[in-house]
Structures are given as C-alpha cells and as structure tokens.
PDB file of C-alpha atoms and ligand atoms in Angstrom:
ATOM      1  CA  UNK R   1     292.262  -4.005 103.152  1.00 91.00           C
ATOM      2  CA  UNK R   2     290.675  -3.197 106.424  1.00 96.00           C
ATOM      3  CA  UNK R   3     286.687  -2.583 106.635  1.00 97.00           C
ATOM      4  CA  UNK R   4     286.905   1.204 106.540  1.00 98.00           C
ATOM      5  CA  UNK R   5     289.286   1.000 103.898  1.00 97.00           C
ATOM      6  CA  UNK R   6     286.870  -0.603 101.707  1.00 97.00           C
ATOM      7  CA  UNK R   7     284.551   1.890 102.676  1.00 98.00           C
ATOM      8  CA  UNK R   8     286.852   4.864 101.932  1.00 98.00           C
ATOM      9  CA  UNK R   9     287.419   3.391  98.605  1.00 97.00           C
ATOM     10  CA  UNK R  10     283.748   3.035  97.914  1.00 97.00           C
ATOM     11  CA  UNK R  11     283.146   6.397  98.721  1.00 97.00           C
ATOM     12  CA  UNK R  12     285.999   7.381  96.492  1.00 96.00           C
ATOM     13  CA  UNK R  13     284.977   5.586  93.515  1.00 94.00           C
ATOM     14  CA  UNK R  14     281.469   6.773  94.381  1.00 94.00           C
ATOM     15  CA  UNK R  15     282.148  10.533  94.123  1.00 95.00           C
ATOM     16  CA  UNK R  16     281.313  12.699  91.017  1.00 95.00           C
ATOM     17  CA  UNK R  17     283.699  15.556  92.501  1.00 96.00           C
ATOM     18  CA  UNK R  18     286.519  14.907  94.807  1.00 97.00           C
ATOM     19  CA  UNK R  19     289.063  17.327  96.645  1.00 98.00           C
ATOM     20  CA  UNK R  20     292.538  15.537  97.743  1.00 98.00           C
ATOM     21  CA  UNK R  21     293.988  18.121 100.388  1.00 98.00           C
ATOM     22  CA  UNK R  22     298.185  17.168 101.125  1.00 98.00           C
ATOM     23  CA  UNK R  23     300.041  18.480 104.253  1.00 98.00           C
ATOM     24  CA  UNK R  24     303.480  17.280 104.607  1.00 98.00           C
ATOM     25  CA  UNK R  25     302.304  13.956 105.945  1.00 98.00           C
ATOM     26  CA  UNK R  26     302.276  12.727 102.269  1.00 98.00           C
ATOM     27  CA  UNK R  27     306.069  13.843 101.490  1.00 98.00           C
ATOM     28  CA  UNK R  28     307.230  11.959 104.711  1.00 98.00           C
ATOM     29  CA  UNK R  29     307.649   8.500 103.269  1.00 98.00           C
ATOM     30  CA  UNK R  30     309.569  10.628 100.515  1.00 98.00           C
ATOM     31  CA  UNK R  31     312.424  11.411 102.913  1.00 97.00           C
ATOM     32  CA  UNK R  32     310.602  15.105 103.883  1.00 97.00           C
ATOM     33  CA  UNK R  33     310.799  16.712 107.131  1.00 96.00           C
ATOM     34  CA  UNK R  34     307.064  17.330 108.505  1.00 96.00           C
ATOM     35  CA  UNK R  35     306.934  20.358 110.459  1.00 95.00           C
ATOM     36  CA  UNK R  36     305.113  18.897 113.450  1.00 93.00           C
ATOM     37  CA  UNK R  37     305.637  16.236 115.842  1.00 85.00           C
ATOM     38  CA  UNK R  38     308.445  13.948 115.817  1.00 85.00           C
ATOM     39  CA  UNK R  39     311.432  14.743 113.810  1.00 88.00           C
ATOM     40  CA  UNK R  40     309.406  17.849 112.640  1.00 94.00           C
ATOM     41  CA  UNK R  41     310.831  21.245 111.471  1.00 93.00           C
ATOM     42  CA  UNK R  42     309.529  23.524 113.711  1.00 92.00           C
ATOM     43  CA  UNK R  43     310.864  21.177 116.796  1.00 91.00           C
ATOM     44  CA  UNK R  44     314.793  22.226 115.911  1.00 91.00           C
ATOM     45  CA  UNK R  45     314.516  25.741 113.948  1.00 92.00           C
ATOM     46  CA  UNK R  46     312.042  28.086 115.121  1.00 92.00           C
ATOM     47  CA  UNK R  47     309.329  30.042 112.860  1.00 93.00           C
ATOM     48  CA  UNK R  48     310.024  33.654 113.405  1.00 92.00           C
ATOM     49  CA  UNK R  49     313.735  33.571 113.219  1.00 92.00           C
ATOM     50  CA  UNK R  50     312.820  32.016 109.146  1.00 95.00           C
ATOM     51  CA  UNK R  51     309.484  31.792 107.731  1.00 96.00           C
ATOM     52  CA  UNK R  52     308.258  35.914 108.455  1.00 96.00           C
ATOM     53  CA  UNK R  53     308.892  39.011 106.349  1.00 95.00           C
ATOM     54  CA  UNK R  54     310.411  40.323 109.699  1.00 95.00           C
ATOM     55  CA  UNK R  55     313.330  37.627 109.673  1.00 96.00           C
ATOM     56  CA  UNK R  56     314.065  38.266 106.118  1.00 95.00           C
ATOM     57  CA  UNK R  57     313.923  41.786 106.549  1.00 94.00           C
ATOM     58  CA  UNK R  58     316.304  41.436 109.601  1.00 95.00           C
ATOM     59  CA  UNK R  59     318.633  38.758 107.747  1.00 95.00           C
ATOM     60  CA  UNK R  60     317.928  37.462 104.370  1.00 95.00           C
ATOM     61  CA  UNK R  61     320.724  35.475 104.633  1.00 94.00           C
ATOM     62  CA  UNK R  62     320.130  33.630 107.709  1.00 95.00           C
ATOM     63  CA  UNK R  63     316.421  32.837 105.825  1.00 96.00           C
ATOM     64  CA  UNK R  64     318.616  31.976 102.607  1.00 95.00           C
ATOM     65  CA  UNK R  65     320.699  29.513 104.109  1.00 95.00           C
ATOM     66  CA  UNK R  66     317.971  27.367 105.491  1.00 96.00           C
ATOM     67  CA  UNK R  67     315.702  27.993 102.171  1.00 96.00           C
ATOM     68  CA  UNK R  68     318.429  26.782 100.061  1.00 95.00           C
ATOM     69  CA  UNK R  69     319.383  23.571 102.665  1.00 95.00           C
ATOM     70  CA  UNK R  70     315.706  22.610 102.211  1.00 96.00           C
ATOM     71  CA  UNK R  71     315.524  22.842  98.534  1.00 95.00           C
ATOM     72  CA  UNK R  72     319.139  20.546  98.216  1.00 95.00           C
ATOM     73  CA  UNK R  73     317.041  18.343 100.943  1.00 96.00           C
ATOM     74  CA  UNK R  74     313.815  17.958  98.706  1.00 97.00           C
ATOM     75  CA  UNK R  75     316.030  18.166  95.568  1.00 96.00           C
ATOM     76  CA  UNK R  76     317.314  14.185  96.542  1.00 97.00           C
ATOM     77  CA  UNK R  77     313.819  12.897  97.851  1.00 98.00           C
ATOM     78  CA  UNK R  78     311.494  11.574  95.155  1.00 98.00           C
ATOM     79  CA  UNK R  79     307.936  11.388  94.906  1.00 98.00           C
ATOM     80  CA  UNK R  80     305.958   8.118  96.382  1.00 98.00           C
ATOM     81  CA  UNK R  81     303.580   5.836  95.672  1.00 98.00           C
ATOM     82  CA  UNK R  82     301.245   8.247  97.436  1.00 98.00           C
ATOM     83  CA  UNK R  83     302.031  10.935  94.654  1.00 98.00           C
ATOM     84  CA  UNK R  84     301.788   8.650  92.262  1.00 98.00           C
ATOM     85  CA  UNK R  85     298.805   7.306  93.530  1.00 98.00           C
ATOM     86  CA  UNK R  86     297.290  10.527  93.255  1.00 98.00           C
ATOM     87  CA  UNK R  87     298.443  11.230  90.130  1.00 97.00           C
ATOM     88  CA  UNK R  88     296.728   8.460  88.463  1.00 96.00           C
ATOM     89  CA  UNK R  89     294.011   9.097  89.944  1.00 95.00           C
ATOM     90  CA  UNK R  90     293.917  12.727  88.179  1.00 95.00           C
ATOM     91  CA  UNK R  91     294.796  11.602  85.109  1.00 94.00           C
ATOM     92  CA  UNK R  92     291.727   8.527  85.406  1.00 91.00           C
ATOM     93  CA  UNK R  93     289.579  11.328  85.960  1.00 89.00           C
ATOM     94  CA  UNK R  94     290.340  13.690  82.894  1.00 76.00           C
ATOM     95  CA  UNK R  95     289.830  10.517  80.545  1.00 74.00           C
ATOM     96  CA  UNK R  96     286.564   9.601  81.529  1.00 68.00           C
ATOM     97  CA  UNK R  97     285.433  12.915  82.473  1.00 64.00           C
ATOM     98  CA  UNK R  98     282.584  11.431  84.829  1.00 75.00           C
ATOM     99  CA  UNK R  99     284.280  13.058  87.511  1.00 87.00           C
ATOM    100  CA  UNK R 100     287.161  15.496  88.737  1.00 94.00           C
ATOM    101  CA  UNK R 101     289.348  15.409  91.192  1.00 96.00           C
ATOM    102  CA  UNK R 102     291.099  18.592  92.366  1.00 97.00           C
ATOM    103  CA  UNK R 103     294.548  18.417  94.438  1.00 98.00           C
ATOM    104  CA  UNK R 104     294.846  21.123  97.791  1.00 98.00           C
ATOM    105  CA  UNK R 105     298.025  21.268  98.848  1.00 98.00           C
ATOM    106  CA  UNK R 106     299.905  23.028 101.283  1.00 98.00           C
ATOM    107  CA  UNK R 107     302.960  21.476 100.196  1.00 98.00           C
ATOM    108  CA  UNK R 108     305.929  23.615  98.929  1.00 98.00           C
ATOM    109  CA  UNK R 109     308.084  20.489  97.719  1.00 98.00           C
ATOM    110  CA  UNK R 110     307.048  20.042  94.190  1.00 98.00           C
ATOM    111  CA  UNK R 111     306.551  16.241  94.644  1.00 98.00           C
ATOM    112  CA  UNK R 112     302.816  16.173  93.697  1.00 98.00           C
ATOM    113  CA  UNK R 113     304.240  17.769  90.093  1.00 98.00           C
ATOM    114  CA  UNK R 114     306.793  15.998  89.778  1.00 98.00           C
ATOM    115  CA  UNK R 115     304.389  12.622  89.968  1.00 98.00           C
ATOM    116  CA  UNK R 116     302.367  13.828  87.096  1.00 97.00           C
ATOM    117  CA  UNK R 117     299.505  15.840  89.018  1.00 97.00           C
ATOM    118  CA  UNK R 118     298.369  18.809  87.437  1.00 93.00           C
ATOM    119  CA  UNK R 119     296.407  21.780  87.915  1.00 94.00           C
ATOM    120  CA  UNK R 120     297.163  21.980  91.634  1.00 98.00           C
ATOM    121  CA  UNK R 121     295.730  24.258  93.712  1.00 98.00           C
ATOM    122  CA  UNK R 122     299.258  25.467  95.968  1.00 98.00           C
ATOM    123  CA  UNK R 123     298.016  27.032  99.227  1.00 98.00           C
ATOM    124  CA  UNK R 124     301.409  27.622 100.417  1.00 97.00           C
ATOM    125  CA  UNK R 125     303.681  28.429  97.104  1.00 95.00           C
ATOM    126  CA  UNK R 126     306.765  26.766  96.315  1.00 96.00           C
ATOM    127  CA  UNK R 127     310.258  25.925  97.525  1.00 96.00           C
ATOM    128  CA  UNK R 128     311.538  26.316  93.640  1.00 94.00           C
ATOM    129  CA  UNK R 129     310.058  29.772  93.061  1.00 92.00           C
ATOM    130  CA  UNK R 130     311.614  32.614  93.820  1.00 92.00           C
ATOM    131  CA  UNK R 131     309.969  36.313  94.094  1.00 91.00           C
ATOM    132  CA  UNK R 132     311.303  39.764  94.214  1.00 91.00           C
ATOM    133  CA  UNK R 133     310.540  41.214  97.297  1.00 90.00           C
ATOM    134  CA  UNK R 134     311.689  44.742  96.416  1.00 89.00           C
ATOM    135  CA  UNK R 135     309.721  45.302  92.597  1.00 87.00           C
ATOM    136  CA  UNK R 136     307.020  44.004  91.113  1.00 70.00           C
ATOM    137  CA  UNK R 137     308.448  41.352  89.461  1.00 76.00           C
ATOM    138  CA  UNK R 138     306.586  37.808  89.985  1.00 72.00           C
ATOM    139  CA  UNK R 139     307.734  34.355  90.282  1.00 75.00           C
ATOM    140  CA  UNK R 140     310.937  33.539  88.702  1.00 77.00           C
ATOM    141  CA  UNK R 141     312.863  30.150  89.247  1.00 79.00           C
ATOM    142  CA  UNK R 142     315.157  29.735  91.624  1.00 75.00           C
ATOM    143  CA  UNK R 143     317.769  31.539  91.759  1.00 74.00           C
ATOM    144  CA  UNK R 144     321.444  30.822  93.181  1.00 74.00           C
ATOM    145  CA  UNK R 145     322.593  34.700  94.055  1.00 84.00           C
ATOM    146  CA  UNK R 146     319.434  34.995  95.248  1.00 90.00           C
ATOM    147  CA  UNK R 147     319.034  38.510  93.627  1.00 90.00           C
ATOM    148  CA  UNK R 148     316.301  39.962  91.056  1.00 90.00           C
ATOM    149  CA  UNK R 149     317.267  39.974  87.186  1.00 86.00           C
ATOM    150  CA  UNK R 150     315.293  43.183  86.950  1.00 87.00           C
ATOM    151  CA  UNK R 151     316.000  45.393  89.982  1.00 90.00           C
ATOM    152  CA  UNK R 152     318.909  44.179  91.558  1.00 89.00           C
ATOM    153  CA  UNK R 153     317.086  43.698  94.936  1.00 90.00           C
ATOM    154  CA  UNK R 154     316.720  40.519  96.872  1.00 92.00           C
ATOM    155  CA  UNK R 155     314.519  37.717  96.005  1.00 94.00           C
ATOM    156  CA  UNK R 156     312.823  35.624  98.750  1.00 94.00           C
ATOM    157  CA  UNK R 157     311.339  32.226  98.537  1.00 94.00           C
ATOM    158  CA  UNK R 158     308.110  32.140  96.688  1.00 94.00           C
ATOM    159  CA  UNK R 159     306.423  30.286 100.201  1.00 96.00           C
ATOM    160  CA  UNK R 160     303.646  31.869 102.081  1.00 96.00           C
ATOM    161  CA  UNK R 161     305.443  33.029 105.716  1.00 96.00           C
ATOM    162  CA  UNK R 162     303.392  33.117 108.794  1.00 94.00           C
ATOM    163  CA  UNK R 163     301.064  36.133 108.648  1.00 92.00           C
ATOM    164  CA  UNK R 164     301.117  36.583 105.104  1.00 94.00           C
ATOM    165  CA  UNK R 165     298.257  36.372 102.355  1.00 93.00           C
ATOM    166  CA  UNK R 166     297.712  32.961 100.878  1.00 94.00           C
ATOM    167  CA  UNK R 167     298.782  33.010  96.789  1.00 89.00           C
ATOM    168  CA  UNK R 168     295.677  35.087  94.989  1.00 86.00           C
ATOM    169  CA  UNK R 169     292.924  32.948  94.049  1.00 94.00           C
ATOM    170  CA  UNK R 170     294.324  29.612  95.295  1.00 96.00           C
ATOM    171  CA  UNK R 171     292.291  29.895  98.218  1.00 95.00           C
ATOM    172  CA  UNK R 172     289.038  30.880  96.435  1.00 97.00           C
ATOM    173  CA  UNK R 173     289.914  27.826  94.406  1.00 97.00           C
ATOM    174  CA  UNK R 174     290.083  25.053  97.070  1.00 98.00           C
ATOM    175  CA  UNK R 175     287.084  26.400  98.542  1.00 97.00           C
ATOM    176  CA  UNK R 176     284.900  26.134  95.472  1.00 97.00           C
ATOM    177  CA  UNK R 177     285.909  23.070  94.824  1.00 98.00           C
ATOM    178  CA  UNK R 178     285.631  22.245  98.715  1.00 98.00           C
ATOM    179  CA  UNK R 179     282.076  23.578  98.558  1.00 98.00           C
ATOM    180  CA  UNK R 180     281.386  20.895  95.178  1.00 97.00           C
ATOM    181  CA  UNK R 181     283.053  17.915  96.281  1.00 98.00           C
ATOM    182  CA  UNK R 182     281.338  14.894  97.588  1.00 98.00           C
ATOM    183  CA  UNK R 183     284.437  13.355  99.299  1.00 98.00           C
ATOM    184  CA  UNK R 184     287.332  15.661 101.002  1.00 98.00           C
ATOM    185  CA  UNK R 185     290.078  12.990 100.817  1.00 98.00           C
ATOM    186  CA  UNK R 186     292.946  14.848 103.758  1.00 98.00           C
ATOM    187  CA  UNK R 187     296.151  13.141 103.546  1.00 98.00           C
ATOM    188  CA  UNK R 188     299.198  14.056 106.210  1.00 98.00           C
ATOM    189  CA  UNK R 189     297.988  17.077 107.649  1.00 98.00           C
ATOM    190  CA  UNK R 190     297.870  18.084 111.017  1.00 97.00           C
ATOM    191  CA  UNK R 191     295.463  20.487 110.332  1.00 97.00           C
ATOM    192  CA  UNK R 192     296.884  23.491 112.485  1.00 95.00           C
ATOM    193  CA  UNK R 193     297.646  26.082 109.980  1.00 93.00           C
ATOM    194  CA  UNK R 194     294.272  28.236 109.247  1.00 93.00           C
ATOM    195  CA  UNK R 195     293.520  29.038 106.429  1.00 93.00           C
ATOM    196  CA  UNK R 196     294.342  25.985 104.622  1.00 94.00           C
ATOM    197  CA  UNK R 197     292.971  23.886 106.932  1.00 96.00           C
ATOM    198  CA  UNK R 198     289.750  25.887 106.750  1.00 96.00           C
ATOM    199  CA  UNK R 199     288.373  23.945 103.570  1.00 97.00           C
ATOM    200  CA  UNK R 200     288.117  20.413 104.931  1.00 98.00           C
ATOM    201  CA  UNK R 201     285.421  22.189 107.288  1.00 98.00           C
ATOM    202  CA  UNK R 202     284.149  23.635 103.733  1.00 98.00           C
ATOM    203  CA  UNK R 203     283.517  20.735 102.534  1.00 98.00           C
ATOM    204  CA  UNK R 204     282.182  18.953 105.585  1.00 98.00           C
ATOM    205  CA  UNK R 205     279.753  21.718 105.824  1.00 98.00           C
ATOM    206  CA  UNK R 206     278.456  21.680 102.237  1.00 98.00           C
ATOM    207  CA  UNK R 207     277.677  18.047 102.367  1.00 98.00           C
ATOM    208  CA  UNK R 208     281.091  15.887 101.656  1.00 98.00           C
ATOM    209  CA  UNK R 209     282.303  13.252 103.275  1.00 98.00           C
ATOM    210  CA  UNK R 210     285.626  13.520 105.199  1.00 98.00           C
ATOM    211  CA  UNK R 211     288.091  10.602 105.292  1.00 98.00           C
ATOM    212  CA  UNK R 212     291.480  11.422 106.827  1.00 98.00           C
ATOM    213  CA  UNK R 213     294.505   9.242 106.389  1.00 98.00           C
ATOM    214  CA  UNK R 214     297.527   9.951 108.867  1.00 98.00           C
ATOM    215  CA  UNK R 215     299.580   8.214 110.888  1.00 97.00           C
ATOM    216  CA  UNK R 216     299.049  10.519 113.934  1.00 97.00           C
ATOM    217  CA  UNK R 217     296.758  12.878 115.830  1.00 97.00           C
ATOM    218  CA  UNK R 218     295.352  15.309 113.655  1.00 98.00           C
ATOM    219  CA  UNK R 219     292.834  18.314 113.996  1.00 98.00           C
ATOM    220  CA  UNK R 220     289.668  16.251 112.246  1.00 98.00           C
ATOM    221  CA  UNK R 221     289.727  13.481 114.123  1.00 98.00           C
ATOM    222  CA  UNK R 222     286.689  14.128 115.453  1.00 97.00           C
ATOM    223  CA  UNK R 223     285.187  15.632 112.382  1.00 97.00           C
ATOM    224  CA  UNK R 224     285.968  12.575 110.126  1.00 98.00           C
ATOM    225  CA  UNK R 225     283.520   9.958 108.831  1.00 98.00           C
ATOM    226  CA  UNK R 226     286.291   7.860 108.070  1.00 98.00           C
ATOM    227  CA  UNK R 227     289.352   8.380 110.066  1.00 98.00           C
ATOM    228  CA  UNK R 228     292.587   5.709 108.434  1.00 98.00           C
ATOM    229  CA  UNK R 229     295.424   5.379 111.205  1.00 98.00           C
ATOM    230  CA  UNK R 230     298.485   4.308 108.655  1.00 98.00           C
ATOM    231  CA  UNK R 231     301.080   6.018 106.318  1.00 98.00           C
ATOM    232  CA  UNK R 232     300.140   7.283 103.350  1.00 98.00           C
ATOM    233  CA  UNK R 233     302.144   5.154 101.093  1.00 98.00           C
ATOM    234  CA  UNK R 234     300.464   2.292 102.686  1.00 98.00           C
ATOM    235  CA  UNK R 235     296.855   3.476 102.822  1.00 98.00           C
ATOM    236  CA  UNK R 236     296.621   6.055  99.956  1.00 98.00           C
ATOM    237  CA  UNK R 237     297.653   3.515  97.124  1.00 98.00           C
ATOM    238  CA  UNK R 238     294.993   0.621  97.827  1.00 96.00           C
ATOM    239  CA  UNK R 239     292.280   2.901  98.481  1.00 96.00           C
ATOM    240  CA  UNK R 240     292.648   5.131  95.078  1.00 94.00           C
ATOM    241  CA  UNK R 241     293.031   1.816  92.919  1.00 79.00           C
ATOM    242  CA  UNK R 242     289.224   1.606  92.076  1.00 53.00           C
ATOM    243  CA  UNK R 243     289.135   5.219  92.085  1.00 49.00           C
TER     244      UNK R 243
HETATM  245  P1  OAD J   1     302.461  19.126 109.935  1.00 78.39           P
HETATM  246  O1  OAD J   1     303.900  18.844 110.206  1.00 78.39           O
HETATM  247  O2  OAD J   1     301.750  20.076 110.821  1.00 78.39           O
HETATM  248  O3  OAD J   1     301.645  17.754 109.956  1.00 78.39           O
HETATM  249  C1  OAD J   1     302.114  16.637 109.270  1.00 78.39           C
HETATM  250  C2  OAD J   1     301.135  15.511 109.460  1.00 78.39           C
HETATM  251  O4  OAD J   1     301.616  14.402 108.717  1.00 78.39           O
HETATM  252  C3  OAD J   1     300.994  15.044 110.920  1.00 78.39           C
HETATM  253  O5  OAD J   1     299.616  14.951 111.247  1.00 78.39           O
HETATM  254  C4  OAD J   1     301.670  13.678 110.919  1.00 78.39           C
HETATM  255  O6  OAD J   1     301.058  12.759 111.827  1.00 78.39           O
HETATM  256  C5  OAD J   1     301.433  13.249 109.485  1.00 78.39           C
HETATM  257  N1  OAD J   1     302.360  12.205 108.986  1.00 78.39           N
HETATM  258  C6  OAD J   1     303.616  11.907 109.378  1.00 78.39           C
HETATM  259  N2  OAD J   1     304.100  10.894 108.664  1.00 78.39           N
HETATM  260  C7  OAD J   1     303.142  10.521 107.778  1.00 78.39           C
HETATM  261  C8  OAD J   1     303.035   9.533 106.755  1.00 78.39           C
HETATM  262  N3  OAD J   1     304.046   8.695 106.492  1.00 78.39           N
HETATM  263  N4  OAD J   1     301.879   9.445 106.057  1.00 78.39           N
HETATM  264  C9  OAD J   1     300.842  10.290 106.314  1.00 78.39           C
HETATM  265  N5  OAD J   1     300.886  11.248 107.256  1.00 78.39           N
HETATM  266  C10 OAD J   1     302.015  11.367 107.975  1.00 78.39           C
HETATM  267  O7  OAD J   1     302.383  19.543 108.403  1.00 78.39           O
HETATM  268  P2  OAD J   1     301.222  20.339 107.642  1.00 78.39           P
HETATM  269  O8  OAD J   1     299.897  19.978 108.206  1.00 78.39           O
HETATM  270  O9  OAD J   1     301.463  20.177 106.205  1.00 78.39           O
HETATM  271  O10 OAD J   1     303.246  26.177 106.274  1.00 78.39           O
HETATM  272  O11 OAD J   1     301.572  21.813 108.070  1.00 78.39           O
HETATM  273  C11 OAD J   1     300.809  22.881 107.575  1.00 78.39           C
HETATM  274  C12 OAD J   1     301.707  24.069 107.323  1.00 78.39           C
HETATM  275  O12 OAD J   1     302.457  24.381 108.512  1.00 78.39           O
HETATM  276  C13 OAD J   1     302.766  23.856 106.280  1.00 78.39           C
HETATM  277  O13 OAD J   1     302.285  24.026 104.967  1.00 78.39           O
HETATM  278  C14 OAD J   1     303.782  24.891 106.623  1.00 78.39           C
HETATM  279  C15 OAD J   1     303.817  24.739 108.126  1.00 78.39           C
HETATM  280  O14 OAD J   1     304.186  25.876 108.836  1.00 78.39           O
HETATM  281  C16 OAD J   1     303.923  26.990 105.456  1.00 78.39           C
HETATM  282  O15 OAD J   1     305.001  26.710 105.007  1.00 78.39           O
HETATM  283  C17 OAD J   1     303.208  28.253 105.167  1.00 78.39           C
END
C-alpha cells in the first residue's frame, strides 16, 4: 500500500458518514464499456442518434437495438472486487451502526446490486428497467417486445437521456448525504456529466474530504485531497478493508 493509500484508508475508517459516488470507471474491470476515453461508448456510437427522447421519438428501434446489445453485454460481465468491496463495506456499516455509508451512482449496469449493495442512490436509472413512454405507467422490468402491458405503446429504457430530469428525489438524496459526509470516496468517473457530478463539489464544499481513485484524467483532479492513479479493483479493495 502506497503512502496516500494508507492515508485514504485512514480517512475512510475515520469517517462517521461516507458517500461512495461510481461512474463507469468501477464496471470497467467487469468487462463494461466506459463512455469516455479509450475504448469508450461515445467514441464509436454517437449520443443524439441513442440516448435523447428525440432519437427515440425518431426511431425507437434504432435506440432498441443498441439498448438491448448493451443489456446482453452487461448481462455476461459480473461484478468485481470493487463491487464487492463496496458492498462489504455497506453491510460493515449497518452492523455496527457507528457510521453509514451511502452509494451515488451513475451507473445503469446493476453491478453494485448485484454485489450485495443496497439502498443505492441511481442518478442515472437502469439498463433492466423499462418505462412507458406513452402512459403513466412506471418502471416495469425489461421487456423483450419492448411494448407496455397496459397501453400498448412503446416502452423505453428506464436511463436518464441527455437533457432529461434526473430520477425524482435521487438527486436530493446524494446531495444530502453529500452535504453530511465526511469523506466523498469518487471511484471511475470522469466527472463530465452535470448534475451528477455536481455532489462531489457538495461535499467538498460542506467540509468532506475528496479522494478520487481512477486510472485516468478526471474532472477533480485538482479538487482532490487525495487523488489514487490505479484501477479500481486494485485500489478500491485494500483501501475499504479497515473500513
Ligand atoms: P466516463 O466514461 O465519462 O468516465 C469513466 C472514468 O472511468 C474515466 O475517468 C476513466 O479514466 C475511468 N476508468 C477507466 N477504467 C477504470 C478502472 N479500471 N478503474 C477505475 N476507473 C477507470 O463515465 P462516467 O463518468 O460514468 O450518462 O460518465 C457519466 C455519464 O456519462 C454516464 O452515467 C452516462 C454517460 O453519458 C447517462 O447514461 C445518463
């Protein structure tokens, strides 16, 4: 364990409150395209033909086809020992309940549920949900024909698209818990998409300390008290042990 990793874990272990915020950095290890960068998403398929209620609108089955290619894609990863790391460290929490520790994510790959985490705060919805977008009817699972079991209409993903609200009262809840935490733990994020990436600053400003972990250049690099080059399966695992 490096110097600053010791740190990060003392700061960790310290904290009475503690918000772990997830960007796709965390699923990478997992098998999951990021969107950014290298390899990422939006470098071979671009945005507004697929993730705005204009594309749908213009072809939901264009959007369809590479919604349901990423769900068979996330469908065969599995989570890591990131996840798991994380996890643990949720379910360490509840037991001596001395401290909490809330999960952000922006993630819409289920892999921090399907580790054991609970009580997630989902900024960006998920890949397995599936809404109506003609009636009122909310989430329902995911659905192969891709139409709604009460109106007939077309279901869309249950992700946020570009310029659309975030899920109601997610974001209230990542920034009160932003506002409460000591230590904003940011995990594989590049921090570009507002206003997720809004609550880190939350947190900075009421007080917490920020300690990134990412392999690459992110938006809080200058902003961080503790900034961890590395993966997260590498970092993440050590440095939650004491936790
Ligand atoms: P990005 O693709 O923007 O950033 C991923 C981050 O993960 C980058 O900073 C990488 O350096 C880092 N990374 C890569 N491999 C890693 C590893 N093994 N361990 C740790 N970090 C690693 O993804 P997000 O920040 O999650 O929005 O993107 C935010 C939002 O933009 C997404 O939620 C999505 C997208 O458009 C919606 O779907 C609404």
């Amino acid at each position: 364990m490096t110097d600053d990793e010791r740190r990060a874990a003392e700061l960790l272990a310290a904290a009475r409150n503690v918000v772990v915020f997830t960007g796709a950095g965390v699923s990478a290890e997992s098998g999951v395209p990021t969107f950014r960068g290298a390899g990422g998403l939006w470098k071979q398929f671009r945005p507004e033909d697929l993730a705005t209620p204009h594309a749908f609108a213009r072809d939901p089955r264009l959007v369809w086809e590479w919604y349901d290619w990423r769900r068979g894609l996330v469908a065969k990863c599995k989570p890591n020992a990131a996840h798991h790391a994380i996890a643990a460290a949720q379910r360490a929490s509840g037991q001596t309940d001395k401290r909490t520790v809330t999960l952000v994510t922006q993630n819409v790959d289920d892999l921090h549920e399907r580790a054991g985490s609970q009580d997630i705060v989902k900024l960006h919805g998920s890949l397995f949900l599936d809404q109506c977008a003609q009636c009122a009817q909310g989430a329902q699972s995911a659905q192969v024909a891709h139409r709604c079991g009460n109106c007939g209409g077309w279901l869309r993903p249950g992700v946020v698209w570009f310029g659309e609200a975030l899920p109601e009262g997610q974001i209230e809840a990542a920034v009160e818990a932003a506002r409460e935490c000591q230590v904003c733990f940011v995990i594989g994020t590049s921090g570009a998409v507002y206003s997720a990436a809004g609550i880190v600053h939350e947190a900075q400003a009421a007080g917490a300390k920020v300690i990134v972990v990412d392999p690459g250049d992110t938006a809080y690099d200058s902003i961080a008290d503790i900034r961890l080059r590395g993966s997260a399966v590498t970092i993440v695992p050590g440095i939650l042990r004491d936790g």
